[in-house]
Coordinates of C-alpha atoms in Angstrom, one line a residue:
Chain P
M145 CA 6.1 8.8 29.4
P146 CA 8.5 11.8 28.6
T147 CA 7.6 14.3 26.2
S148 CA 10.1 15.6 23.7
P149 CA 12.6 18.3 25.0
S150 CA 11.3 20.7 22.2
D151 CA 7.5 20.2 23.1
P152 CA 7.9 20.4 27.2
A153 CA 4.1 20.8 27.6
G154 CA 2.6 18.6 25.0
P155 CA -0.3 20.3 23.6
P156 CA -4.0 18.6 24.3
R157 CA -4.6 15.6 21.9
S158 CA -6.2 16.3 18.7
A159 CA -5.6 20.2 19.0
G160 CA -7.0 21.9 16.0
R161 CA -8.0 18.8 14.3
P162 CA -11.7 17.9 13.4
R163 CA -12.5 14.9 15.6
S164 CA -11.8 11.4 13.8
P165 CA -14.8 10.2 11.6
Q166 CA -16.6 7.4 13.5
P167 CA -17.2 4.2 11.9
S168 CA -20.8 3.4 11.0
A169 CA -22.2 0.5 13.0
P170 CA -23.1 -2.3 11.3
T171 CA -27.0 -3.4 10.8
G172 CA -28.4 -6.5 11.1
P173 CA -27.7 -9.3 13.4
A174 CA -24.7 -9.3 15.6
S175 CA -23.1 -12.6 14.2
S176 CA -23.3 -13.6 10.9
G177 CA -24.4 -17.0 11.5
P178 CA -25.7 -19.6 9.1
A179 CA -27.8 -16.7 7.3
G180 CA -24.7 -15.9 5.7
P181 CA -22.3 -12.4 6.0
V182 CA -23.9 -9.3 8.1
R183 CA -25.0 -6.7 5.6
S184 CA -23.1 -3.6 6.6
G185 CA -25.4 -0.6 6.1
G186 CA -28.2 -1.8 5.5
A187 CA -30.1 -4.5 3.2
D188 CA -31.1 -2.0 0.4
P189 CA -28.3 -1.3 -2.3
V190 CA -26.6 1.8 -1.7
D191 CA -25.7 3.9 -4.9
L192 CA -22.0 3.6 -4.5
A193 CA -19.4 1.5 -2.9
V194 CA -16.1 2.8 -2.7
V195 CA -13.4 0.4 -2.0
G196 CA -10.4 2.2 -0.4
A197 CA -10.3 5.4 1.8
G198 CA -7.0 6.9 0.5
P199 CA -6.9 10.3 -1.7
A200 CA -8.7 9.0 -4.3
G201 CA -11.7 6.9 -2.4
L202 CA -11.8 9.7 0.0
A203 CA -12.2 12.4 -2.5
A204 CA -14.9 10.3 -4.4
A205 CA -17.0 9.5 -1.4
V206 CA -17.2 12.8 -0.2
T207 CA -18.2 14.4 -3.6
A208 CA -20.7 11.8 -4.5
A209 CA -22.2 12.4 -1.0
R210 CA -22.7 16.2 -1.5
L211 CA -24.0 15.4 -5.2
G212 CA -26.6 13.3 -3.4
L213 CA -25.5 9.7 -3.4
R214 CA -25.9 7.4 -0.8
V215 CA -22.4 6.0 -0.3
T216 CA -20.7 3.0 1.3
L217 CA -16.9 3.7 1.9
L218 CA -15.2 0.3 2.8
D219 CA -11.5 0.8 3.6
A220 CA -8.8 -1.8 5.0
G221 CA -7.3 0.5 7.3
D222 CA -8.4 1.8 10.6
R223 CA -8.3 5.5 9.5
P224 CA -9.1 7.2 6.5
G225 CA -6.1 8.6 4.2
G226 CA -4.7 5.4 2.6
Q227 CA -1.2 5.2 2.5
F228 CA -0.1 8.4 1.5
Y229 CA -2.1 10.3 4.2
R230 CA -1.6 7.6 6.9
H231 CA -1.3 9.7 10.1
P232 CA -0.7 8.4 13.9
A233 CA -3.9 6.8 15.5
P234 CA -5.9 9.3 18.1
G235 CA -4.6 7.7 21.0
L236 CA -0.7 8.4 19.9
G237 CA -1.9 12.4 20.3
A238 CA 0.5 13.8 17.3
A239 CA -0.1 17.4 17.8
R240 CA 1.2 18.2 14.3
P241 CA 0.4 15.4 12.1
E242 CA 1.0 17.4 9.2
A243 CA 4.7 17.7 9.7
L244 CA 5.1 14.0 8.1
H245 CA 3.4 15.4 5.2
H246 CA 2.8 17.2 2.0
G247 CA -0.5 18.4 1.0
W248 CA -2.3 17.7 4.4
A249 CA -4.8 20.5 4.3
E250 CA -6.2 18.9 1.0
F251 CA -6.7 15.6 3.2
A252 CA -8.0 17.8 6.7
A253 CA -10.8 19.2 4.4
R254 CA -11.8 15.8 2.9
E255 CA -11.8 14.0 6.4
A256 CA -14.0 16.8 8.0
A257 CA -16.4 16.3 5.3
L258 CA -16.4 12.8 5.8
C259 CA -17.1 13.2 9.4
E260 CA -20.3 15.4 8.4
H261 CA -21.5 13.1 5.7
A262 CA -21.1 10.3 7.9
A263 CA -23.0 11.9 11.0
A264 CA -25.7 13.0 8.6
G265 CA -26.0 8.9 7.2
R266 CA -25.0 10.3 3.9
I267 CA -22.0 8.2 4.1
T268 CA -21.8 4.5 5.4
Y269 CA -17.9 4.6 6.7
L270 CA -16.7 1.0 7.3
P271 CA -13.0 0.8 8.6
L272 CA -11.3 -2.1 8.8
H273 CA -13.3 -3.9 6.1
H274 CA -10.9 -5.6 3.6
V275 CA -13.1 -6.4 0.3
W276 CA -12.1 -9.5 -1.1
T277 CA -14.2 -9.9 -3.8
V278 CA -17.1 -8.0 -5.8
V279 CA -19.9 -10.1 -7.7
P280 CA -22.6 -9.2 -9.6
A281 CA -25.7 -8.8 -7.0
E282 CA -28.6 -10.7 -8.8
A283 CA -30.1 -14.2 -8.7
A284 CA -28.9 -16.7 -11.1
E285 CA -31.9 -16.4 -13.6
A286 CA -31.2 -12.5 -13.8
A287 CA -27.7 -13.4 -14.7
E288 CA -29.0 -15.9 -17.2
A289 CA -31.7 -13.4 -18.8
R290 CA -28.9 -10.6 -19.2
R291 CA -26.2 -13.1 -21.0
G292 CA -25.4 -11.8 -24.3
Q293 CA -26.9 -8.2 -23.9
A294 CA -25.0 -5.4 -23.2
A295 CA -27.3 -4.2 -19.9
P296 CA -24.9 -4.1 -17.0
P297 CA -26.1 -5.9 -13.8
T298 CA -28.5 -4.0 -11.7
G299 CA -26.1 -4.2 -8.7
W300 CA -22.9 -5.5 -7.2
T301 CA -22.2 -7.1 -3.8
L302 CA -19.0 -6.4 -2.1
H303 CA -17.8 -9.4 0.4
A304 CA -15.3 -8.2 3.0
V305 CA -13.1 -9.6 6.2
A306 CA -14.0 -6.8 9.1
G307 CA -12.0 -6.5 12.2
H308 CA -8.8 -8.0 13.5
A309 CA -8.3 -11.8 14.2
P310 CA -9.4 -13.6 16.3
D311 CA -12.5 -11.2 16.2
E312 CA -12.8 -11.2 12.4
R313 CA -16.3 -11.2 10.7
A314 CA -17.8 -11.6 7.5
A315 CA -19.6 -8.4 5.9
A316 CA -21.1 -7.5 2.7
V317 CA -22.3 -4.4 0.9
T318 CA -24.6 -4.2 -2.1
A319 CA -24.6 -1.2 -4.2
R320 CA -25.5 0.1 -7.6
A321 CA -22.1 1.2 -8.6
V322 CA -18.5 0.3 -7.4
L323 CA -15.6 2.3 -7.5
V324 CA -12.3 0.8 -7.1
A325 CA -9.8 2.8 -5.4
T326 CA -7.7 0.3 -4.1
G327 CA -4.6 2.1 -4.7
A328 CA -1.0 0.4 -4.8
Y329 CA 1.8 -1.3 -3.1
E330 CA 5.6 -0.8 -3.5
R331 CA 7.7 -2.7 -6.2
Q332 CA 10.6 -4.7 -5.3
L333 CA 13.4 -5.8 -7.1
P334 CA 15.3 -8.2 -5.0
F335 CA 19.1 -8.3 -4.0
P336 CA 21.5 -10.7 -2.3
G337 CA 20.7 -9.7 1.7
W338 CA 17.3 -8.0 1.0
T339 CA 15.7 -10.5 3.5
L340 CA 17.8 -9.1 6.2
P341 CA 16.3 -7.8 9.3
G342 CA 16.7 -3.9 8.9
V343 CA 16.1 -4.1 5.4
V344 CA 12.5 -2.4 4.6
G345 CA 10.4 -1.2 2.1
A346 CA 10.8 2.1 1.5
G347 CA 7.3 3.1 1.6
G348 CA 7.2 0.5 4.7
A349 CA 9.8 2.8 6.7
Q350 CA 7.4 5.8 5.6
A351 CA 4.3 4.0 6.7
M352 CA 5.8 2.9 10.1
L353 CA 7.0 6.7 10.8
K354 CA 3.9 8.5 9.9
G355 CA 1.6 5.5 11.4
G356 CA 3.9 4.6 14.7
L357 CA 6.4 7.4 15.2
V358 CA 9.0 4.7 14.8
L359 CA 12.3 4.3 12.8
P360 CA 13.8 1.1 11.6
G361 CA 17.5 2.2 12.9
K362 CA 19.5 5.5 13.4
R363 CA 21.7 5.1 10.0
V364 CA 19.3 4.5 7.2
V365 CA 20.5 4.2 3.6
V366 CA 17.4 4.8 1.0
A367 CA 17.6 3.0 -2.1
G368 CA 15.7 1.9 -5.3
S369 CA 14.0 4.3 -7.9
G370 CA 11.4 7.1 -7.8
P371 CA 10.4 10.3 -6.3
L372 CA 9.1 8.4 -3.2
L373 CA 12.9 7.9 -2.3
L374 CA 13.4 11.6 -1.7
A375 CA 10.0 12.0 0.3
V376 CA 10.9 9.2 2.5
A377 CA 14.7 10.4 3.0
G378 CA 13.3 13.6 4.3
S379 CA 10.9 12.3 6.4
L380 CA 13.5 9.9 8.1
A381 CA 16.1 12.8 8.4
A382 CA 13.8 15.2 9.6
A383 CA 12.6 12.5 12.2
G384 CA 16.2 12.1 13.3
A385 CA 17.9 9.4 11.5
A386 CA 21.2 9.9 9.5
V387 CA 20.5 9.3 5.9
P388 CA 24.1 8.5 4.4
A389 CA 22.7 8.3 1.0
V390 CA 19.8 8.4 -1.2
V391 CA 21.1 5.8 -4.3
E392 CA 18.5 6.3 -7.3
A393 CA 18.8 3.8 -10.2
A394 CA 17.7 6.2 -12.7
A395 CA 19.2 9.6 -13.6
Y396 CA 17.3 12.2 -13.2
T397 CA 18.5 14.1 -16.3
A398 CA 16.0 11.7 -18.0
Y399 CA 13.3 14.1 -16.9
A400 CA 14.8 16.7 -19.4
G401 CA 13.6 15.0 -22.3
R402 CA 10.0 15.4 -21.1
V403 CA 10.3 19.2 -20.6
P404 CA 6.7 20.0 -21.6
A405 CA 5.1 17.9 -19.0
L406 CA 7.4 19.5 -16.4
L407 CA 6.6 22.8 -17.7
R408 CA 3.0 22.5 -17.6
N409 CA 3.1 21.5 -13.9
P410 CA 5.2 24.3 -11.9
G411 CA 3.7 22.9 -8.5
K412 CA 5.7 19.4 -9.2
L413 CA 8.8 21.4 -9.9
V414 CA 8.3 23.4 -6.4
E415 CA 7.5 20.2 -4.6
A416 CA 10.7 18.6 -6.1
A417 CA 12.6 21.6 -5.1
G418 CA 11.4 21.2 -1.5
Y419 CA 12.7 17.7 -1.3
G420 CA 16.2 18.6 -2.7
G421 CA 15.8 21.5 -0.2
A422 CA 15.4 19.2 2.6
L423 CA 18.0 16.7 1.6
A424 CA 20.6 19.4 1.5
R425 CA 19.6 20.7 4.8
H426 CA 20.1 17.7 6.3
H427 CA 23.4 16.7 4.2
V428 CA 22.1 13.8 2.2
R429 CA 23.9 12.8 -0.6
L430 CA 22.0 11.8 -3.7
L431 CA 23.7 9.2 -5.9
T432 CA 21.8 9.0 -9.3
R433 CA 22.7 5.7 -11.5
H434 CA 23.8 3.8 -8.6
A435 CA 22.0 0.9 -7.0
V436 CA 22.4 -1.2 -3.7
T437 CA 23.6 -4.6 -4.9
E438 CA 24.0 -6.3 -1.7
A439 CA 23.0 -6.2 2.0
H440 CA 25.5 -7.3 4.3
G441 CA 25.3 -8.8 8.1
T442 CA 24.1 -12.1 9.7
D443 CA 21.2 -11.6 12.1
R444 CA 20.7 -8.1 10.9
I445 CA 22.0 -5.5 8.5
E446 CA 25.5 -4.0 8.9
A447 CA 26.1 -2.3 5.5
V448 CA 25.2 -2.2 1.8
T449 CA 27.3 -2.6 -1.2
V450 CA 26.4 0.2 -3.7
A451 CA 27.6 0.1 -7.2
R452 CA 27.3 2.5 -10.4
L453 CA 25.1 1.2 -12.9
D454 CA 25.0 2.0 -16.6
R455 CA 22.0 3.1 -18.8
D456 CA 20.4 -0.5 -18.4
W457 CA 20.7 -0.6 -14.9
R458 CA 23.5 -3.2 -15.0
P459 CA 26.1 -2.8 -12.3
L460 CA 29.2 -1.7 -13.7
P461 CA 32.4 -3.9 -12.4
G462 CA 35.0 -2.0 -10.2
T463 CA 32.8 0.6 -8.7
A464 CA 31.4 -1.4 -5.9
R465 CA 32.1 0.4 -2.3
R466 CA 30.4 -0.4 1.2
I467 CA 28.4 2.3 3.1
P468 CA 27.9 1.3 6.7
C469 CA 24.4 1.5 8.2
D470 CA 22.0 -0.2 10.6
A471 CA 19.0 -0.1 8.0
L472 CA 18.0 0.0 4.3
A473 CA 14.7 1.6 3.1
V474 CA 14.2 0.0 -0.4
G475 CA 11.5 0.3 -3.4
H476 CA 11.6 0.8 -6.9
G477 CA 8.4 3.0 -7.4
L478 CA 4.7 1.3 -7.0
V479 CA 2.4 -1.4 -8.3
P480 CA -1.4 -0.7 -8.8
Q481 CA -3.2 -3.0 -6.9
L482 CA -5.7 -4.8 -9.2
E483 CA -7.0 -7.9 -8.0
L484 CA -10.7 -6.9 -7.4
A485 CA -10.8 -5.1 -10.7
T486 CA -9.0 -7.9 -13.2
G487 CA -11.6 -10.3 -10.9
L488 CA -14.4 -8.5 -12.7
G489 CA -12.6 -8.5 -16.0
C490 CA -11.5 -5.0 -16.3
A491 CA -9.1 -4.4 -18.9
T492 CA -5.5 -3.6 -18.5
R493 CA -2.7 -1.6 -20.2
P494 CA 1.2 -1.6 -19.4
G495 CA 2.3 1.7 -18.3
P496 CA 5.3 3.8 -19.2
D497 CA 6.6 2.2 -15.8
A498 CA 6.7 -1.2 -17.0
A499 CA 3.7 -1.8 -14.4
V500 CA 0.1 -2.7 -15.5
A501 CA -2.7 -0.5 -15.1
L502 CA -6.4 -0.5 -15.5
E503 CA -7.8 1.0 -18.7
V504 CA -9.9 4.1 -17.4
D505 CA -11.9 6.2 -19.8
A506 CA -12.1 10.0 -19.6
L507 CA -14.9 9.7 -17.0
Q508 CA -13.1 7.1 -15.1
R509 CA -15.1 4.3 -16.2
T510 CA -13.3 0.7 -16.5
S511 CA -14.3 -1.6 -19.4
V512 CA -16.8 -3.3 -17.1
P513 CA -20.3 -1.3 -17.2
G514 CA -21.0 -0.1 -13.4
I515 CA -17.3 -0.3 -12.2
W516 CA -15.2 3.0 -11.9
S517 CA -11.7 3.3 -10.8
A518 CA -9.8 6.4 -9.8
G519 CA -6.3 6.9 -8.4
E520 CA -2.9 4.7 -8.5
T521 CA -5.4 1.9 -10.2
G522 CA -5.4 3.5 -13.5
G523 CA -1.4 4.3 -13.2
I524 CA 1.0 5.4 -10.5
G525 CA 0.4 9.6 -10.4
G526 CA 0.5 10.6 -6.8
A527 CA -2.0 11.9 -4.3
Q528 CA -3.1 15.4 -6.1
L529 CA -3.9 13.3 -9.3
A530 CA -6.0 10.7 -7.4
L531 CA -7.8 13.3 -5.4
T532 CA -8.4 14.9 -8.8
E533 CA -9.8 11.5 -10.6
G534 CA -11.7 10.7 -7.3
E535 CA -13.8 13.6 -7.7
L536 CA -14.0 13.3 -11.5
A537 CA -15.4 9.7 -10.8
A538 CA -17.9 10.7 -8.4
H539 CA -19.4 13.5 -11.0
S540 CA -19.3 10.7 -13.5
V541 CA -21.3 8.0 -11.3
A542 CA -23.7 10.9 -10.2
A543 CA -24.4 11.7 -13.8
A544 CA -24.9 7.6 -14.6
L545 CA -27.1 6.9 -12.0
S546 CA -29.3 9.9 -11.9
P547 CA -28.7 12.3 -15.0
E548 CA -32.1 14.1 -14.2
R549 CA -30.4 15.0 -10.3
A550 CA -26.8 15.9 -11.8
A551 CA -26.0 19.4 -10.6
T552 CA -26.7 22.1 -13.2
D553 CA -22.8 23.5 -12.5
S554 CA -21.4 20.2 -12.7
G555 CA -20.3 20.6 -16.3
R556 CA -18.1 23.2 -15.9
R557 CA -16.7 21.4 -12.6
V558 CA -16.0 18.3 -14.5
E559 CA -14.3 20.0 -17.4
R560 CA -11.9 21.7 -15.0
L561 CA -11.3 18.1 -13.3
A562 CA -10.7 16.6 -16.7
R563 CA -8.2 19.4 -17.7
R564 CA -6.3 19.1 -14.5
R565 CA -6.4 15.5 -15.0
A566 CA -4.6 15.4 -18.3
R567 CA -2.1 17.8 -17.3
L568 CA -1.2 15.6 -13.8
R569 CA -1.1 12.3 -16.0
A570 CA 1.1 13.9 -18.5
F571 CA 3.5 14.4 -15.6
A572 CA 3.0 11.2 -14.4
D573 CA 3.6 9.4 -17.4
A574 CA 7.2 11.4 -17.8
M575 CA 8.2 10.4 -14.4
A576 CA 7.1 6.8 -15.1
A577 CA 8.8 6.6 -18.1
A578 CA 12.2 8.1 -16.1
H579 CA 12.1 5.5 -13.4
R580 CA 11.2 2.7 -15.7
P581 CA 13.4 -0.3 -14.4
G582 CA 16.0 -1.2 -16.9
D583 CA 16.6 -4.8 -18.3
G584 CA 20.1 -4.9 -16.5
W585 CA 19.1 -5.0 -13.1
T586 CA 19.0 -8.8 -13.0
G587 CA 23.1 -8.5 -13.1
W588 CA 23.1 -7.8 -9.3
L589 CA 21.1 -10.8 -8.7
R590 CA 23.2 -13.7 -7.7
D591 CA 21.6 -17.3 -8.0
D592 CA 21.6 -17.7 -4.4
A593 CA 19.7 -14.5 -3.6
V594 CA 16.1 -15.6 -2.5
V595 CA 13.7 -14.0 -4.8
C596 CA 10.6 -15.0 -3.3
R597 CA 10.7 -14.0 0.1
C598 CA 7.2 -16.4 1.6
E599 CA 8.8 -19.5 0.0
E600 CA 12.2 -19.0 0.1
V601 CA 13.2 -19.5 -3.3
P602 CA 16.3 -18.3 -4.6
A603 CA 17.3 -16.7 -8.0
G604 CA 19.2 -20.0 -9.3
R605 CA 15.9 -22.1 -9.0
I606 CA 14.0 -19.9 -10.8
R607 CA 16.4 -19.0 -13.7
E608 CA 16.6 -23.0 -14.0
A609 CA 12.8 -23.1 -14.3
A610 CA 13.1 -20.6 -17.2
Q611 CA 16.2 -21.9 -18.9
D612 CA 16.4 -25.6 -18.7
L613 CA 12.7 -26.3 -17.9
G614 CA 10.9 -24.0 -20.3
A615 CA 9.0 -22.0 -17.9
R616 CA 8.3 -18.7 -20.0
D617 CA 6.1 -16.8 -17.5
A618 CA 5.7 -16.3 -13.8
R619 CA 2.9 -18.7 -13.5
T620 CA 4.6 -21.7 -14.8
V621 CA 7.7 -20.5 -12.7
K622 CA 5.5 -20.6 -9.6
L623 CA 4.1 -24.4 -10.5
L624 CA 7.9 -25.2 -10.7
T625 CA 9.5 -23.5 -7.9
R626 CA 6.7 -22.5 -5.1
A627 CA 8.1 -18.9 -6.0
G628 CA 4.8 -16.6 -5.8
M629 CA 2.7 -19.3 -4.0
G630 CA 3.3 -18.0 -0.4
W631 CA 1.1 -15.6 1.6
C632 CA 1.5 -12.6 -0.2
Q633 CA 0.8 -14.1 -3.4
G634 CA 3.7 -13.1 -5.2
R635 CA 3.1 -9.1 -4.8
M636 CA 6.5 -8.8 -3.3
C637 CA 8.6 -11.1 -6.2
G638 CA 5.9 -10.8 -8.9
P639 CA 8.0 -8.6 -11.1
A640 CA 11.2 -10.1 -10.4
V641 CA 9.9 -13.5 -11.3
A642 CA 8.2 -12.1 -14.6
A643 CA 11.8 -10.5 -15.6
L644 CA 13.7 -13.7 -14.7
A645 CA 11.2 -15.8 -16.9
G646 CA 11.5 -13.2 -19.9
Q647 CA 7.7 -12.2 -19.5
E648 CA 6.3 -8.7 -20.1
P649 CA 4.6 -7.7 -16.7
V650 CA 0.8 -9.3 -16.7
A651 CA -1.9 -7.8 -14.6
D652 CA -2.1 -9.6 -11.1
R653 CA -5.0 -12.3 -10.7
R654 CA -5.9 -13.2 -7.4
P655 CA -9.3 -14.8 -6.6
F656 CA -9.0 -13.6 -2.9
S657 CA -7.3 -10.2 -2.4
C658 CA -6.8 -11.1 1.5
P659 CA -6.8 -14.4 3.5
V660 CA -10.4 -15.1 4.2
P661 CA -11.4 -17.9 6.9
L662 CA -12.9 -21.1 5.5
S663 CA -15.8 -20.4 7.7
H664 CA -16.6 -17.3 5.9
L665 CA -16.9 -19.2 2.5
A666 CA -18.7 -21.6 3.9
E667 CA -21.6 -19.3 4.9
L668 CA -21.8 -17.3 1.6
P669 CA -25.3 -17.3 0.1
A670 CA -25.5 -19.7 -2.8
T671 CA -25.6 -16.8 -5.2
D672 CA -22.2 -15.7 -4.5
R673 CA -20.5 -18.8 -4.5
Chain V
M187 CA 17.9 15.4 19.4
R188 CA 15.5 14.9 16.7
S189 CA 12.9 12.2 17.0
P190 CA 9.6 11.4 15.3
R191 CA 7.9 12.6 18.5
S192 CA 9.6 16.0 18.5
L193 CA 8.6 16.3 15.1
V194 CA 4.9 15.9 15.6
G195 CA 4.7 16.9 18.8
G196 CA 2.1 16.0 21.8
S197 CA 2.1 12.9 23.7
P198 CA 0.0 9.6 24.0
A199 CA -3.3 9.4 25.5
A200 CA -2.0 6.3 27.3
A201 CA 1.5 4.3 27.9
Y202 CA 1.8 1.1 29.0
A203 CA 3.6 -2.5 28.6
I204 CA 3.3 -5.2 26.4
T205 CA 5.9 -8.4 26.6
F206 CA 8.0 -10.0 23.5
D207 CA 9.2 -13.4 24.7
G208 CA 8.8 -12.3 28.3
R209 CA 10.6 -8.9 28.1
E210 CA 8.7 -6.0 28.9
L211 CA 8.5 -3.1 26.3
P212 CA 6.8 0.2 26.7
A213 CA 4.0 0.7 24.3
Q214 CA 2.0 3.8 23.6
E215 CA -1.8 3.7 22.7
G216 CA -2.4 4.0 18.6
Q217 CA 1.0 1.8 17.9
S218 CA 0.9 -1.4 16.3
V219 CA 3.0 -4.5 17.5
A220 CA 5.4 -4.0 15.1
A221 CA 5.9 -0.1 16.1
V222 CA 6.5 -1.1 19.5
L223 CA 9.0 -3.7 18.6
W224 CA 10.7 -1.1 16.4
G225 CA 11.0 1.3 19.0
A226 CA 12.7 -1.1 21.5
G227 CA 15.1 -1.7 18.5
I228 CA 13.7 -5.3 17.6
L229 CA 13.6 -5.8 13.9
A230 CA 13.2 -9.7 13.7
W231 CA 10.0 -11.7 15.8
R232 CA 9.8 -14.6 13.3
T233 CA 11.8 -17.4 11.6
T234 CA 11.2 -19.2 8.2
R235 CA 9.8 -22.2 7.9
E236 CA 12.7 -23.6 5.7
G237 CA 15.8 -21.9 6.4
G238 CA 14.9 -20.6 10.2
A239 CA 15.8 -17.0 9.0
P240 CA 15.1 -14.1 11.2
R241 CA 12.3 -11.9 9.7
G242 CA 10.3 -8.5 10.8
A243 CA 8.4 -5.7 9.1
F244 CA 8.9 -5.2 5.6
C245 CA 6.4 -3.6 3.6
G246 CA 4.9 -1.9 6.7
I247 CA 1.2 -1.9 5.0
G248 CA 0.1 -5.5 5.4
S249 CA 0.9 -6.7 2.0
C250 CA 4.0 -8.9 2.3
Y251 CA 3.0 -10.9 5.7
D252 CA 6.9 -11.1 6.4
C253 CA 5.9 -9.3 9.9
L254 CA 3.7 -12.4 11.3
V255 CA 3.9 -12.8 14.6
T256 CA 2.4 -14.8 17.7
V257 CA -0.2 -12.4 19.6
N258 CA -1.4 -13.9 23.1
G259 CA -1.0 -17.4 21.5
L260 CA -2.5 -16.7 18.1
P261 CA 0.1 -17.3 15.7
N262 CA 0.3 -15.5 11.7
Q263 CA -0.7 -12.1 13.0
R264 CA 0.3 -9.1 10.7
A265 CA 2.5 -6.9 13.5
C266 CA 2.3 -4.0 11.0
L267 CA -1.4 -4.2 11.6
V268 CA -2.5 -5.4 14.9
P269 CA -2.6 -2.8 17.5
A270 CA -0.7 -3.4 20.5
R271 CA -3.0 -3.5 23.6
P272 CA -2.1 -3.7 27.3
G273 CA -0.7 -6.8 28.3
D274 CA -0.4 -8.1 24.8
A275 CA 2.1 -11.0 25.3
V276 CA 4.0 -11.3 21.9
T277 CA 6.2 -14.0 21.2
T278 CA 8.5 -14.9 18.2
Q279 CA 6.8 -17.4 15.6
E280 CA 8.7 -20.4 15.0
G281 CA 8.2 -21.4 11.4
T282 CA 4.3 -21.8 10.9
G283 CA 3.7 -20.8 14.5
R284 CA 1.8 -24.3 14.6
A285 CA 4.2 -26.5 16.5
D286 CA 1.2 -28.2 18.6
L287 CA -0.2 -29.4 15.1
T288 CA 2.9 -31.4 14.2
V289 CA 2.5 -35.1 14.1

C-alpha cells in the first residue's frame, strides 16, 4: 500500500495516542440459549447505564465513574466518540486523526479516562451494542404495587443487539439509573433526483471521510442548511475534493437578530471564522438563500440545479442554474434520536429548529424518574454543549443515587456547568431558529419525486393521501401509502411526510430502535415481554 | 495532490483484497465495505425492490439502510457498518436479496 507523498515514512501506528479502550468481555454464559439474553457486565444492577458513547455519553460515563458510580457504557458504534468524534479504526493507522476534527483534545482526554476507568473495572464499556428498548426491571407484582404511586421503578433493563450479523447476539444490562445520550441523525428534505447514487447525506459524507478516509467524488456540491455544511465543505476540500459551492437555504444574516446569544459565545464566533477561512482558502463559494432543487443523472449524479429562494425557502422562478458535479452532500440540520426515551414515556417539546426534542430540567432529568438525558436528544446544540450536559448529568445522577457520597466540591462545579450550559443553549437556539426550514421548501418537490426512499413512494401519492383521502398526519399517510414503513422506519422521510400532510412535527415512536432477530424476542424473559 | 490519507498521514496495518461482483478491490484494515467501494469509485451496490433503481450509501451512519448489500451470501448487511475482511465476497443485492425464497 503506497503512503502519501507528503508523508513518505509514515509514522508508527497510534503514535502519540492513548491505546484504544478495550471492550469489556461479557460475563455469563457464552451463548444466550433458552435462558434469555446474556447479562453483560454481571447480574447485579450497575448504578448507571449510559446509552451512547458520543460527546454527551462519554463525558457522563467518565464523570460518573470519577464520582464513584459503577457505570456500563453501551454504544452502537465500534469505537467511542459517536458521530462527531468519529475517527478511523486503529487498523487504518491514521497518524493525525485530529486533522479531521474540531476540539479533538476534548475527546482524547475523555477517551484516555475511559481507558483508565475500564481497566480499573469502574466502567464496563460495551461497543457494538445497539440498545433497542429499555424497560423497568422489576417483577410484575412490584410494578403492580407501585402503580399509582410516585416512586420510580427500582431499576431498568436495557436490551441490546450485540455484534455484526451473522454473529449478532442478544445482550441485557440492568441499572439503577439510565442516561439516554442517543444523539441525532440528519434531517433530509427531499428533491427530485435525491435517490441517485452520488447524492449522500452531508453528515454521511463527513462520517465516511472521518471513519473510512474516502470521498464520494472528486467534485462535490455541499447543500442544505445549517452550520454542519461549512464543516463538511471544509473537510472535503482539505481531503482533496473540489467543492464548487456550499448551497445554504437560510441567510446567515438571520443570526443578526440574535446578537446577545452571539456575544455570549465568542468561542463560537471564532469557530465560525475558522470555517469561513478554510472555505476561502479552498476557493469555495457560499451561496446563501439558495437550494439544490434537482439532481440530474441516470445511473449516478452528473449535475445539480441550484435556485434562489425567498424568505420561506420557496424557489424563485427564473433563477435556476446548473452546476456540474459527481457528488452532492446534502442535509438540513439534525433530528434528535428519541425512540428509546419516547418508548419510556419521556415528555417532548418542539424546538426552535422545528425538530422535536426531549424535555429535560436543569439537572438533565427527563420527565420519567430514573431516566436522564444529555446532548442532542435535548435539542441540537453541538459537541461542546453535549460534553457539558453529559458531565452535568453525571453529577445529577450521583447526587440522586448516593447523596451522602456526593463530593464536597461538586456544588461549585455543577454551578459552573449549569452556567456554561445556559450560555451554549442560548447560542444553539439562535442557530436553530436561523436554520429552521421555511414552509416553501415543498415548492421544489415535484409530484414524481421520491419522498420515502425505502418504499419508493413519490410526493404525488403522499399529496393525494393528504388532499384527496383526508390524511392529516404521517401515521395515516403511512397506512395509505407505505411512506415511512420501510427499513429506516421513517427516519429519512419523516419530516417531509409530516410537512406534506400539514402536520406539526411529532416525536418519533418506534418500538424497536433497530432490527431485532425474532430469536432474540423469543428468548426474552416473560417479565420483559 | 491532497487526499484523505495525506490529511491524516500514517499507513494501514494491513492491506488486502475483497471482491465486488467478482472484481478485486483493494481494502485497508479498518475500512467498512462501503468505504472500500467508495475508494474504488463505486457508488451503487443494490437495486430497489419496486423500481430496480440503483442505490448505495446515503446516511453513512447506519440509519437509512439504503446501503444494504450481500456479503458472503448474506443479504441485507449495512455496508457502511460492516467491516471489510480479507477475502470478503461482496455482491450487488437485487431487490430483497432473497431471490432464493421466491415461489
